[in-house]
Tab-separated table of C-alpha atoms in Angstrom:
chain	number	residue	atom	x	y	z
A	1	ILE	CA	-2.486	22.334	7.600
A	2	ALA	CA	-3.036	20.317	4.484
A	3	GLY	CA	-2.138	16.646	4.202
A	4	ILE	CA	-0.120	14.745	6.770
A	5	THR	CA	2.280	16.240	9.282
A	6	GLN	CA	4.795	14.431	11.458
A	7	ALA	CA	6.778	15.585	14.463
A	8	PRO	CA	9.571	15.780	15.265
A	9	THR	CA	11.462	16.042	11.968
A	10	SER	CA	14.454	14.351	13.530
A	11	GLN	CA	15.486	13.156	16.970
A	12	ILE	CA	18.514	11.672	18.682
A	13	LEU	CA	17.511	9.480	21.583
A	14	ALA	CA	19.379	7.587	24.275
A	15	ALA	CA	18.706	3.855	24.431
A	16	GLY	CA	16.096	2.964	27.023
A	17	ARG	CA	14.200	6.238	26.686
A	18	ARG	CA	10.533	6.455	25.778
A	19	MET	CA	9.605	8.354	22.629
A	20	THR	CA	6.361	9.225	20.856
A	21	LEU	CA	6.320	10.138	17.177
A	22	ARG	CA	3.329	12.230	16.247
A	23	CYS	CA	1.255	12.039	13.069
A	24	THR	CA	-1.738	14.190	12.167
A	25	GLN	CA	-3.807	14.292	8.979
A	26	ASP	CA	-6.558	16.693	7.991
A	27	MET	CA	-7.927	14.777	5.007
A	28	ARG	CA	-10.473	12.779	7.051
A	29	HIS	CA	-8.908	9.542	5.836
A	30	ASN	CA	-10.084	6.482	7.738
A	31	ALA	CA	-6.995	4.283	7.440
A	32	MET	CA	-3.550	5.253	8.722
A	33	TYR	CA	-0.205	3.467	8.780
A	34	TRP	CA	3.255	3.614	10.322
A	35	TYR	CA	6.258	2.395	8.321
A	36	ARG	CA	9.966	2.307	8.909
A	37	GLN	CA	12.427	2.633	6.053
A	38	ASP	CA	15.962	1.292	6.303
A	39	LEU	CA	18.690	1.409	3.670
A	40	GLY	CA	18.418	-1.499	1.254
A	41	LEU	CA	15.049	-2.609	2.570
A	42	GLY	CA	11.574	-1.766	1.436
A	43	LEU	CA	9.133	0.128	3.579
A	44	ARG	CA	8.058	-2.171	6.403
A	45	LEU	CA	4.693	-1.818	8.088
A	46	ILE	CA	4.813	-1.426	11.867
A	47	HIS	CA	1.164	-0.843	12.811
A	48	TYR	CA	-1.972	0.282	11.070
A	49	SER	CA	-5.456	1.519	11.882
A	50	ASN	CA	-8.407	0.983	9.562
A	51	THR	CA	-10.597	3.433	11.457
A	52	ALA	CA	-10.653	5.431	14.678
A	53	GLY	CA	-10.719	3.149	17.711
A	54	THR	CA	-9.080	0.165	15.979
A	55	THR	CA	-5.434	-0.791	15.426
A	56	GLY	CA	-3.570	-3.773	13.992
A	57	LYS	CA	-0.050	-5.169	13.861
A	58	GLY	CA	2.044	-5.052	10.740
A	59	GLU	CA	5.198	-6.880	9.740
A	60	VAL	CA	7.520	-5.447	12.453
A	61	PRO	CA	5.406	-4.437	15.494
A	62	ASP	CA	7.720	-5.484	18.336
A	63	GLY	CA	8.878	-2.592	20.502
A	64	TYR	CA	6.222	-0.225	19.155
A	65	SER	CA	2.680	0.664	20.150
A	66	VAL	CA	0.008	2.889	18.607
A	67	SER	CA	-3.342	4.399	19.498
A	68	ARG	CA	-6.114	5.909	17.407
A	69	ALA	CA	-8.374	7.967	19.631
A	70	ASN	CA	-9.750	10.042	16.734
A	71	THR	CA	-9.638	10.193	12.933
A	72	ASP	CA	-6.860	12.762	12.677
A	73	ASP	CA	-4.123	11.526	15.029
A	74	PHE	CA	-2.087	8.319	15.014
A	75	PRO	CA	0.896	8.491	17.417
A	76	LEU	CA	3.612	5.833	17.481
A	77	THR	CA	5.331	5.101	20.800
A	78	LEU	CA	8.652	3.412	21.445
A	79	ALA	CA	8.407	2.286	25.071
A	80	SER	CA	12.131	1.685	25.560
A	81	ALA	CA	14.187	2.591	22.510
A	82	VAL	CA	16.975	0.327	21.240
A	83	PRO	CA	19.662	1.093	18.612
A	84	SER	CA	17.986	-1.245	16.062
A	85	GLN	CA	15.071	1.195	16.019
A	86	THR	CA	17.292	3.784	14.337
A	87	SER	CA	15.423	4.438	11.105
A	88	VAL	CA	13.287	6.866	9.137
A	89	TYR	CA	9.652	6.603	10.143
A	90	PHE	CA	6.826	7.493	7.767
A	91	CYS	CA	3.178	7.914	8.599
A	92	ALA	CA	0.663	7.406	5.783
A	93	SER	CA	-3.074	7.507	5.225
A	94	THR	CA	-5.250	6.167	2.428
A	95	SER	CA	-7.681	8.061	0.301
A	96	GLY	CA	-10.309	5.362	-0.104
A	97	GLY	CA	-12.028	5.110	-3.445
A	98	ALA	CA	-11.078	2.868	-6.354
A	99	THR	CA	-7.314	3.073	-5.946
A	100	ASP	CA	-7.129	3.628	-2.163
A	101	THR	CA	-3.791	5.366	-2.657
A	102	GLN	CA	-1.478	5.868	0.308
A	103	TYR	CA	-0.251	9.397	1.000
A	104	PHE	CA	2.821	9.913	3.150
A	105	GLY	CA	3.927	12.408	5.741
A	106	PRO	CA	7.408	13.973	5.512
A	107	GLY	CA	8.987	11.434	7.867
A	108	THR	CA	10.854	11.435	11.177
A	109	ARG	CA	14.546	10.543	11.226
A	110	LEU	CA	15.239	8.786	14.548
A	111	THR	CA	18.671	7.865	15.855
A	112	VAL	CA	18.950	5.723	18.987
A	113	LEU	CA	22.360	5.716	20.636
B	1	GLY	CA	6.712	-15.702	1.549
B	2	GLN	CA	5.908	-12.482	-0.211
B	3	ASN	CA	8.543	-10.882	-2.370
B	4	ILE	CA	8.964	-7.842	-4.585
B	5	ASP	CA	12.105	-7.627	-6.748
B	6	GLN	CA	13.478	-4.547	-8.456
B	7	PRO	CA	16.987	-3.625	-9.606
B	8	THR	CA	18.942	-1.786	-6.941
B	9	GLU	CA	20.300	0.952	-9.189
B	10	MET	CA	20.063	2.117	-12.806
B	11	THR	CA	21.808	4.871	-14.742
B	12	ALA	CA	20.404	6.708	-17.754
B	13	THR	CA	21.131	9.796	-19.826
B	14	GLU	CA	19.127	13.008	-19.833
B	15	GLY	CA	16.595	12.963	-22.680
B	16	ALA	CA	16.625	9.175	-22.999
B	17	ILE	CA	14.092	6.493	-22.034
B	18	VAL	CA	14.464	4.074	-19.120
B	19	GLN	CA	12.422	1.052	-18.054
B	20	ILE	CA	12.389	-0.059	-14.403
B	21	ASN	CA	11.178	-3.609	-13.877
B	22	CYS	CA	9.371	-5.095	-10.908
B	23	THR	CA	8.501	-8.751	-10.342
B	24	TYR	CA	6.344	-9.914	-7.501
B	25	GLN	CA	5.173	-12.989	-5.632
B	26	THR	CA	2.421	-12.148	-3.181
B	27	SER	CA	-0.508	-13.714	-1.390
B	28	GLY	CA	-3.224	-12.405	-3.640
B	29	PHE	CA	-3.225	-9.304	-5.791
B	30	ASN	CA	-5.324	-6.167	-5.425
B	31	GLY	CA	-3.318	-3.685	-7.446
B	32	LEU	CA	0.233	-2.519	-8.051
B	33	PHE	CA	1.583	0.937	-7.268
B	34	TRP	CA	4.634	2.905	-8.317
B	35	TYR	CA	5.963	5.683	-6.116
B	36	GLN	CA	8.775	8.183	-6.584
B	37	GLN	CA	11.006	9.103	-3.657
B	38	HIS	CA	13.615	11.857	-3.830
B	39	ALA	CA	16.491	11.595	-1.375
B	40	GLY	CA	15.452	12.706	2.103
B	41	GLU	CA	11.798	13.055	1.146
B	42	ALA	CA	8.609	11.031	1.423
B	43	PRO	CA	7.361	8.693	-1.326
B	44	THR	CA	4.861	10.283	-3.700
B	45	PHE	CA	2.302	8.395	-5.777
B	46	LEU	CA	3.006	7.938	-9.495
B	47	SER	CA	0.724	5.246	-10.885
B	48	TYR	CA	-1.673	2.409	-10.174
B	49	ASN	CA	-2.394	-0.739	-12.210
B	50	VAL	CA	-4.979	-3.362	-11.389
B	51	LEU	CA	-5.755	-4.708	-14.882
B	52	ASP	CA	-3.263	-5.980	-17.443
B	53	GLY	CA	-1.920	-3.447	-19.867
B	54	LEU	CA	-0.346	-0.054	-20.107
B	55	GLU	CA	-1.362	3.066	-18.176
B	56	GLU	CA	0.075	6.294	-19.575
B	57	LYS	CA	0.416	9.524	-17.633
B	58	GLY	CA	2.484	12.152	-19.383
B	59	ARG	CA	6.137	11.148	-19.540
B	60	PHE	CA	5.504	8.173	-17.255
B	61	SER	CA	3.814	4.891	-18.190
B	62	SER	CA	3.278	1.742	-16.148
B	63	PHE	CA	2.620	-1.755	-17.452
B	64	LEU	CA	1.193	-4.797	-15.687
B	65	SER	CA	1.031	-8.503	-16.490
B	66	ARG	CA	-0.725	-10.338	-13.672
B	67	SER	CA	-0.104	-13.790	-15.173
B	68	LYS	CA	3.641	-13.134	-15.164
B	69	GLY	CA	3.756	-11.267	-11.847
B	70	TYR	CA	5.493	-8.439	-13.651
B	71	SER	CA	5.303	-4.692	-14.006
B	72	TYR	CA	7.480	-1.965	-15.411
B	73	LEU	CA	7.661	1.795	-15.120
B	74	LEU	CA	8.708	3.593	-18.293
B	75	LEU	CA	10.118	7.092	-18.060
B	76	LYS	CA	10.498	9.060	-21.291
B	77	GLU	CA	12.402	12.266	-22.080
B	78	LEU	CA	14.368	11.951	-18.882
B	79	GLN	CA	15.091	15.106	-16.931
B	80	MET	CA	17.641	15.653	-14.179
B	81	LYS	CA	14.791	16.045	-11.685
B	82	ASP	CA	13.835	12.403	-12.376
B	83	SER	CA	16.879	11.325	-10.370
B	84	ALA	CA	15.187	9.540	-7.464
B	85	SER	CA	14.287	6.125	-6.131
B	86	TYR	CA	11.286	4.373	-7.640
B	87	LEU	CA	9.327	2.054	-5.385
B	88	CYS	CA	7.090	-0.797	-6.543
B	89	ALA	CA	4.378	-1.982	-4.151
B	90	VAL	CA	1.688	-4.656	-4.424
B	91	ARG	CA	-1.530	-4.743	-2.411
B	92	ASP	CA	-2.059	-8.297	-1.215
B	93	SER	CA	-5.128	-10.329	-0.262
B	94	ASN	CA	-5.151	-8.700	3.213
B	95	TYR	CA	-5.243	-5.331	1.478
B	96	GLN	CA	-1.806	-4.437	2.822
B	97	LEU	CA	0.949	-2.964	0.658
B	98	ILE	CA	4.076	-5.078	0.186
B	99	TRP	CA	7.011	-2.873	-0.857
B	100	GLY	CA	10.064	-3.494	-2.964
B	101	ALA	CA	13.382	-2.046	-1.790
B	102	GLY	CA	13.308	0.541	-4.573
B	103	THR	CA	15.404	1.311	-7.641
B	104	LYS	CA	17.752	4.269	-7.429
B	105	LEU	CA	17.767	6.022	-10.810
B	106	ILE	CA	20.774	8.186	-11.633
B	107	ILE	CA	20.412	10.607	-14.544
B	108	LYS	CA	23.591	11.819	-16.228
B	109	PRO	CA	23.770	14.901	-18.460
């Protein structure tokens, strides 16, 4: 693989169910991020990780948890999904260097009914 | 609070020039980014400004004025494939990106 992959591509989930969105990168980037994108709103940061073994809360962390056991993987878990978590979820990682540009995975479209 | 403002939607003609504006109010400033996002796809990086002035990259240019909290993205020789949303984002003092809601650009033949 090259870049960032996310799984699943899309998912329909019953409210109250537990769900883990997967994100894997092979670029050896230290920092990784989870965003949600909703119509009419900008990308909103859920959680981030500056390096393996550390995580932090973003703007909208409630109802979500993350872990960063190694450099490559950064899964996002919804412990008990609610309809307001219906969104498109993007994972991103940063390149470091002067610009520290964020690169995005293809996204997961999640619908909670 | 932190705020990024961009027009919701713009329309332009194929072959023409369009300027997409972005104004920001953030806690600190560590660079401004422009991303392109086609419908149903992920955002992709277009440009980065950290100093005042114009950065040119092919048909796309980006301008920054830090004193005015203002940036624009200029697209020249518009092509149909430029139909997309354009996202402005500012990196704040905590080194986090604050995102605008995006400008949907519609190109007409």
